[in-house]
Short mmCIF file of C-alpha atoms and ligand atoms in Angstrom, two decimals:
data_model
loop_
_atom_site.label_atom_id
_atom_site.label_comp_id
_atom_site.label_asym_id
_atom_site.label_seq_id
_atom_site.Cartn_x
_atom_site.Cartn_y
_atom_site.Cartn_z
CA UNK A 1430 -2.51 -27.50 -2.47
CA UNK A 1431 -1.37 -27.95 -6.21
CA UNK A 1432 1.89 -25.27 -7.01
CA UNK A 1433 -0.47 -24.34 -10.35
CA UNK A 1434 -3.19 -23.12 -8.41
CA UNK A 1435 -3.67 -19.18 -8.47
CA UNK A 1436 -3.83 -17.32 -5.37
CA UNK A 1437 -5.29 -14.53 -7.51
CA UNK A 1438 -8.82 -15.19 -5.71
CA UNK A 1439 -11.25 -12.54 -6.06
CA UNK A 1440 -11.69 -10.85 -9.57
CA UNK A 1441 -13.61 -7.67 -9.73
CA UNK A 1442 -15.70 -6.29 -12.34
CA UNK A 1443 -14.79 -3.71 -14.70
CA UNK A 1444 -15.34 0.25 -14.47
CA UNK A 1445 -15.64 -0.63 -11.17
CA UNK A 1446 -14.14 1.34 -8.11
CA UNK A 1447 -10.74 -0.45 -7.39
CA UNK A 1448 -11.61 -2.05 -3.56
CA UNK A 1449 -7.43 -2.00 -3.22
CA UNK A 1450 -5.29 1.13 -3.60
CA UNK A 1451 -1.30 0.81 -3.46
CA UNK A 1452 0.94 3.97 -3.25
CA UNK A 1453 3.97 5.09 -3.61
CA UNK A 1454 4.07 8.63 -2.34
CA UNK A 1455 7.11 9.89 -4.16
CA UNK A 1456 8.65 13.56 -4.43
CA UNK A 1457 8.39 15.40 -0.99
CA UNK A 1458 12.11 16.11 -1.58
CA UNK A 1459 11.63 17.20 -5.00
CA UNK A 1460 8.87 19.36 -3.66
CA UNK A 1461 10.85 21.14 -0.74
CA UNK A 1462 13.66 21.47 -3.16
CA UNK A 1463 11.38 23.59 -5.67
CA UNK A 1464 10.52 25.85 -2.45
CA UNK A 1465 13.76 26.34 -0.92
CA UNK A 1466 12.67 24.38 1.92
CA UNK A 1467 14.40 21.57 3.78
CA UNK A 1468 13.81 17.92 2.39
CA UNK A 1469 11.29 17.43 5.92
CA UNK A 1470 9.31 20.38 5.09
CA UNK A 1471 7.89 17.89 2.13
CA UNK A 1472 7.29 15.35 4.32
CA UNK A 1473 5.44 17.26 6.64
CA UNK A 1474 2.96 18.41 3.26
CA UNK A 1475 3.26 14.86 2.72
CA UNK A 1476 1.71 14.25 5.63
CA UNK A 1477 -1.30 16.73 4.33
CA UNK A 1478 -1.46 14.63 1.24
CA UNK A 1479 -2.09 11.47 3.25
CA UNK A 1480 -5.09 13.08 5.27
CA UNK A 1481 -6.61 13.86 1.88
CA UNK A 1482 -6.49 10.51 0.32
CA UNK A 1483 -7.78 8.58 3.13
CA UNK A 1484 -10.54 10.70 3.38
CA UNK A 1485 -11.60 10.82 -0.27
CA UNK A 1486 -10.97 6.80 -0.45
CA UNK A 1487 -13.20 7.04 2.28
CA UNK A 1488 -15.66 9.00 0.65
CA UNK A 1489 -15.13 6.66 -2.69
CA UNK A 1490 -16.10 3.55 -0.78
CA UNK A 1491 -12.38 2.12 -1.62
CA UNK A 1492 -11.94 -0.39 0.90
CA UNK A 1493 -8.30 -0.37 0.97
CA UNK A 1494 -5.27 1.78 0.99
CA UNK A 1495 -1.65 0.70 1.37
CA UNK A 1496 0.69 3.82 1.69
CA UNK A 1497 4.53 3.08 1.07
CA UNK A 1498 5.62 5.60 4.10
CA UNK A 1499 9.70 4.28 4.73
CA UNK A 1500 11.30 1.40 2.41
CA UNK A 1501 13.74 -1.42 4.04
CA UNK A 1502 16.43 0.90 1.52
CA UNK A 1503 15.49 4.43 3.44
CA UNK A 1504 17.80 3.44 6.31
CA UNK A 1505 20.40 5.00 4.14
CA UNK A 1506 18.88 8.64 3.95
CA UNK A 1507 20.66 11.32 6.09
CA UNK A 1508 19.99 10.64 10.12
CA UNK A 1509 18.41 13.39 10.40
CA UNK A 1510 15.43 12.96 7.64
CA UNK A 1511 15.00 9.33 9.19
CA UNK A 1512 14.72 10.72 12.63
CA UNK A 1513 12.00 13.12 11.32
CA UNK A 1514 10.26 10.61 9.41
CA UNK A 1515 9.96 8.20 12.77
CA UNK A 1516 8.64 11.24 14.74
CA UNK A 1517 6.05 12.01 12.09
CA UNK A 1518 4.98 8.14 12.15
CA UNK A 1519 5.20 8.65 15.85
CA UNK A 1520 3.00 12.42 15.84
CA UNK A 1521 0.79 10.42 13.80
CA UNK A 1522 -0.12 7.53 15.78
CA UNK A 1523 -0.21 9.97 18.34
CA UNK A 1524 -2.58 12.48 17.36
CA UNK A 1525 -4.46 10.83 14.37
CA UNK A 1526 -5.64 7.18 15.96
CA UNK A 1527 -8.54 8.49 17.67
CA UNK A 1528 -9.61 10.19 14.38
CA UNK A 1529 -9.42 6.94 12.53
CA UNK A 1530 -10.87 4.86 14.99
CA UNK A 1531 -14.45 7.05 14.86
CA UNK A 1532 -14.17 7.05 11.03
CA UNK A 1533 -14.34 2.82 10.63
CA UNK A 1534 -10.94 3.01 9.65
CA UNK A 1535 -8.99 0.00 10.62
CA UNK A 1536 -4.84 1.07 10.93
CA UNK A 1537 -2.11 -1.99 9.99
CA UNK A 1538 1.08 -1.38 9.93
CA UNK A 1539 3.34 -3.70 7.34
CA UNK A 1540 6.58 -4.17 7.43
CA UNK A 1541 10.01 -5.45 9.92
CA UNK A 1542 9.72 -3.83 13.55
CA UNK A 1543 13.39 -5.28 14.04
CA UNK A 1544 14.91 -1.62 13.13
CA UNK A 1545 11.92 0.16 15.10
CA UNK A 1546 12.22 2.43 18.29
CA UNK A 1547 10.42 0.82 21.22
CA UNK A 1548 8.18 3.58 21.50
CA UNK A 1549 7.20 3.94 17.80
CA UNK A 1550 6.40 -0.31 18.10
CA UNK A 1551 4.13 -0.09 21.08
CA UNK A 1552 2.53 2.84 19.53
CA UNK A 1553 1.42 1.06 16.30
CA UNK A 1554 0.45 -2.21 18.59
CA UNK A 1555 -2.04 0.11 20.07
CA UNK A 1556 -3.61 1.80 17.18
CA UNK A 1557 -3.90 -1.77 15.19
CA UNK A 1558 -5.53 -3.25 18.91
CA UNK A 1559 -7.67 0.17 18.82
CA UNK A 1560 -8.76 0.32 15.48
CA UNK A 1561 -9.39 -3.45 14.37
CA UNK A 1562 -12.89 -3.85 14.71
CA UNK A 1563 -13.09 -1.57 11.69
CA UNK A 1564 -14.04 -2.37 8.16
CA UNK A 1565 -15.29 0.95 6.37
CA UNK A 1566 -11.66 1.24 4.94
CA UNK A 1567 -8.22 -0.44 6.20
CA UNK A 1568 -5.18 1.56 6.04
CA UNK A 1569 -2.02 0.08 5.71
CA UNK A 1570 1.25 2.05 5.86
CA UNK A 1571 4.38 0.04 5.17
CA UNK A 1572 7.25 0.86 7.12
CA UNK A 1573 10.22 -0.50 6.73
CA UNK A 1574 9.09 -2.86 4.37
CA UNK A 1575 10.08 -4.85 1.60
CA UNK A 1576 8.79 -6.96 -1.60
CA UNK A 1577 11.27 -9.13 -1.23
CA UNK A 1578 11.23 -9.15 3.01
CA UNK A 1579 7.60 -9.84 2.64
CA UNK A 1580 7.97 -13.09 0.27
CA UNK A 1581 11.59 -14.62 2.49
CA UNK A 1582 9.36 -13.90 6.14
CA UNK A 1583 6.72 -15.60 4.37
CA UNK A 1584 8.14 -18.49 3.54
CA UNK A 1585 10.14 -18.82 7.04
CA UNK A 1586 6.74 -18.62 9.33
CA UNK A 1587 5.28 -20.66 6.50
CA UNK A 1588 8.15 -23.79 7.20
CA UNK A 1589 7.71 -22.90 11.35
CA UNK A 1590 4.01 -23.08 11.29
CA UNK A 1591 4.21 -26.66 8.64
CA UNK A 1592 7.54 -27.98 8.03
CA UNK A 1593 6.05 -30.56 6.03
CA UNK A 1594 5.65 -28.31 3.05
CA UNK A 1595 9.26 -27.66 2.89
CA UNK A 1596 9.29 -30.35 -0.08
CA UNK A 1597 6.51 -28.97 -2.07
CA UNK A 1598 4.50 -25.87 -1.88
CA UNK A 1599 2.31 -23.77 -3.67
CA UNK A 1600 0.79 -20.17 -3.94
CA UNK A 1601 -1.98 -20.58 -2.02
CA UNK A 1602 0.39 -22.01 0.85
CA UNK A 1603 2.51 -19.27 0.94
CA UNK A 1604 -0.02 -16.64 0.53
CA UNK A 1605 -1.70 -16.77 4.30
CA UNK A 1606 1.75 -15.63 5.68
CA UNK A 1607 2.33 -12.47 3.53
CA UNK A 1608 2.15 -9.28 5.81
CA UNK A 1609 -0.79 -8.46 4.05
CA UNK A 1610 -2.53 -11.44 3.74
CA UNK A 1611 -5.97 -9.89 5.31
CA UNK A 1612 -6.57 -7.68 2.11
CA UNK A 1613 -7.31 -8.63 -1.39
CA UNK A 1614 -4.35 -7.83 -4.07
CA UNK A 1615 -4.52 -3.98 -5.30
CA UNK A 1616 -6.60 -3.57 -7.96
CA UNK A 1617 -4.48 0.18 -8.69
CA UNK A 1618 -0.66 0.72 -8.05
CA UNK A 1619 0.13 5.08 -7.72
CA UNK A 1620 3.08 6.03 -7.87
CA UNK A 1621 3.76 9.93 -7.79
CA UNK A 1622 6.81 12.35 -8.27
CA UNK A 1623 7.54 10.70 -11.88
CA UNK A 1624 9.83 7.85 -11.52
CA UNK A 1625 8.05 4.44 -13.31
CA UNK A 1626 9.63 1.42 -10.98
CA UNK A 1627 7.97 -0.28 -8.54
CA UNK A 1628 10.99 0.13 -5.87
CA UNK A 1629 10.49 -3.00 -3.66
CA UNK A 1630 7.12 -2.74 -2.95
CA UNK A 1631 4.97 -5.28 -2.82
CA UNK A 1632 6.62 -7.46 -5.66
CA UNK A 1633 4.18 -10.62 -4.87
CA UNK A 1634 0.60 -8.84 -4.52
CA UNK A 1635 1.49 -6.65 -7.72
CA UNK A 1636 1.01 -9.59 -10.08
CA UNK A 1637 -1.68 -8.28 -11.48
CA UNK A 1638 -2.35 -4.93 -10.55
CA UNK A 1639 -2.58 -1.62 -13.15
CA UNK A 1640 0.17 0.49 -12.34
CA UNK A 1641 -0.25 3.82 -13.08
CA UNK A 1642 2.05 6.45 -12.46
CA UNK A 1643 2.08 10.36 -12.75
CA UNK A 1644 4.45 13.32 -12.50
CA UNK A 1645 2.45 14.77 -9.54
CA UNK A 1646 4.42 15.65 -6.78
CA UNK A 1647 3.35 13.37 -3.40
CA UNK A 1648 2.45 16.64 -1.17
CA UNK A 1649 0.40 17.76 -4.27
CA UNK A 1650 -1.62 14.62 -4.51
CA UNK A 1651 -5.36 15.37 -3.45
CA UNK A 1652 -8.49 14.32 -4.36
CA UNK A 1653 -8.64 15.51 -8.01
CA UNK A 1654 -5.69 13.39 -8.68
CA UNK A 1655 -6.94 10.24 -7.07
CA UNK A 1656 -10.45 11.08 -8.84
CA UNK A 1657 -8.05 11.03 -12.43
CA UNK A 1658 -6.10 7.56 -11.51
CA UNK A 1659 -9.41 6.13 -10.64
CA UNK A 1660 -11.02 7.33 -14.25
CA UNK A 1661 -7.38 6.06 -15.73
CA UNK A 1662 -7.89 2.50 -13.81
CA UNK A 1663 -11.77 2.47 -15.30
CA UNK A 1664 -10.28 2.64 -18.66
CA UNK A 1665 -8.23 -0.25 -18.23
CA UNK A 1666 -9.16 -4.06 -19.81
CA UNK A 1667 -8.18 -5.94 -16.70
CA UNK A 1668 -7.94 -9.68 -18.28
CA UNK A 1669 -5.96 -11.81 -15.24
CA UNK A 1670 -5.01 -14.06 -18.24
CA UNK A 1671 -7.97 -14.50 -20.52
CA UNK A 1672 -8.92 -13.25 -23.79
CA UNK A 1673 -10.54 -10.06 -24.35
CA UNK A 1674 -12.85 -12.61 -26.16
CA UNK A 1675 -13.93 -14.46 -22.73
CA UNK A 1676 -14.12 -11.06 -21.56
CA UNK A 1677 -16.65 -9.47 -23.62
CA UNK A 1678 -18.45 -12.76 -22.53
CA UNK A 1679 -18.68 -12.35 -19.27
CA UNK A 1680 -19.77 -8.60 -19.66
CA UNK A 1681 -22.42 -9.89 -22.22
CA UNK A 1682 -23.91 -12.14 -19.44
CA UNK A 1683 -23.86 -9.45 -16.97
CA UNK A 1684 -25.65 -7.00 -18.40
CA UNK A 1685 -29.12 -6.81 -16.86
CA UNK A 1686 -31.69 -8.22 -18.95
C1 LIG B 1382 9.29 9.88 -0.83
O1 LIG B 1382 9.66 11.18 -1.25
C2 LIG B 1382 8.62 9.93 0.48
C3 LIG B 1382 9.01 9.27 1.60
C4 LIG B 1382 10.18 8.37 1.65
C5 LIG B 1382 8.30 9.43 2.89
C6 LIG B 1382 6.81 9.41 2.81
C7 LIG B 1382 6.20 9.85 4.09
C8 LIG B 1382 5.12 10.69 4.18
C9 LIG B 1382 4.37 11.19 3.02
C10 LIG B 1382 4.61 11.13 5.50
C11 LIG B 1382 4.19 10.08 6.46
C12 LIG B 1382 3.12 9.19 6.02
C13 LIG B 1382 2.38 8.38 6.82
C14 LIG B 1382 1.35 7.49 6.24
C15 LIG B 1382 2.53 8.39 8.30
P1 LIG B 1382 11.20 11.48 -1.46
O2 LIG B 1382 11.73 12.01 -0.19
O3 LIG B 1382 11.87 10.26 -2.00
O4 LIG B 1382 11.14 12.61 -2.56
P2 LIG B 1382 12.21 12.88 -3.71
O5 LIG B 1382 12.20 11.69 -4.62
O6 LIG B 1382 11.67 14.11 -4.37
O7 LIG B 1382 13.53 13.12 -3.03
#
């Protein structure tokens, strides 16, 4: 494959709904803080927060959502918020997988299982086995992932699987072995609680996306505030390199007749 080919495949038309949603689900801390509450009380609204955005992508006919639940770089949060945060990935495989699986949601889970408890690994093998016949919407919460751990595992399974590329290779080479390499790119990036970085998410599929970012607090995310982003992203001139010339073009020949 030439290394000037795009693996930017599909591009969707404009005003649409975006069929990819990324998050960044930022400021449960900032959120407990407010309250006087402890930094896991906001994870546990987080938690909330999540149930309501699957279910109004659901209800949107998004077809996918990537969460950003637990960066490679949150190792280094106090034990005892980590600990939490693998019991509530834990609770949630555990009590939320049967939900999903009669609501056509297909579960994948992103991200290094080298740093995972047993228990938490055999749980997400499960729900992924359980839940991947599935296509209304796919869900796909990175854990312990990484832009950068994404594009380096690539490339290694990439070299494994055909060492003769190790000479020359090109996007659309690479691209099959990117953890998410079953979705298209996001059309929308979120990111709540304020901050405007993209923090090591998912630095190769982002290319192109429309980032969009608001001073919501994660466990005050709901539907309203997806419905806003979405209006936000509808606003947006997505180009993917052309001219707003070529654009108007392909609008013009659109249009029914
Ligand atoms: C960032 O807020 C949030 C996290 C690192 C954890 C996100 C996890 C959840 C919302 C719950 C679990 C979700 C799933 C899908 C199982 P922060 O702690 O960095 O907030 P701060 O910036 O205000 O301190």
């Amino acid at each position: 494959m030439s290394e000037h080919q795009s693996s930017t495949l599909s591009i969707p038309p404009v005003g649409a709904i975006p069929r990819h949603i990324a998050v960044i689900m930022d400021g449960n801390g900032r959120w407990a803080r407010r309250r006087f509450l402890p930094r896991v009380a906001g994870h546990r609204k987080g938690m909330e927060a999540v149930r309501a955005t699957v279910r109004a992508c659901g209800e949107l006919g998004v077809e996918y959502l990537t969460l950003f639940a637990f960066s490679s770089e949150n190792w280094r949060r106090p034990k005892e918020e980590v600990n939490f945060l693998m019991q509530l990935f834990v609770s949630m495989l555990e009590q939320e997988v049967m939900k999903l699986r009669d609501n056509g949601i297909r579960l994948k889970v992103v991200g290094s299982r080298e740093r995972l408890e047993e228990r938490l690994v055999r749980l997400i093998e499960q729900a992924e086995t359980l839940t991947r016949d599935n296509r209304k919407l796919t869900l796909t919460v990175a854990v312990n992932y990484g832009g950068r751990w994404d594009i380096i595992q690539a490339v290694q399974r990439m070299l494994q699987a055909q060492p003769e590329l190790a000479t020359q290779f090109g996007e659309t080479d690479l691209a099959p072995y990117l953890a998410m390499s079953y979705a298209p790119e996001p059309d929308l990036f979120i990111r709540t609680g304020g901050e405007q970085r993209v923090s090591n998410f998912l630095l190769w599929q982002l290319a192109y996306t429309e980032l969009y970012f608001t001073d919501i607090l994660w466990p005050d995310f709901d539907a309203r505030a997806l419905h806003q982003a979405i209006l936000w992203y509808q606003q947006r001139e997505r180009r993917f390199g052309r001219t707003s010339e070529q654009l108007a073009e392909t609008l013009e020949r659109r249009k029914p007749a």
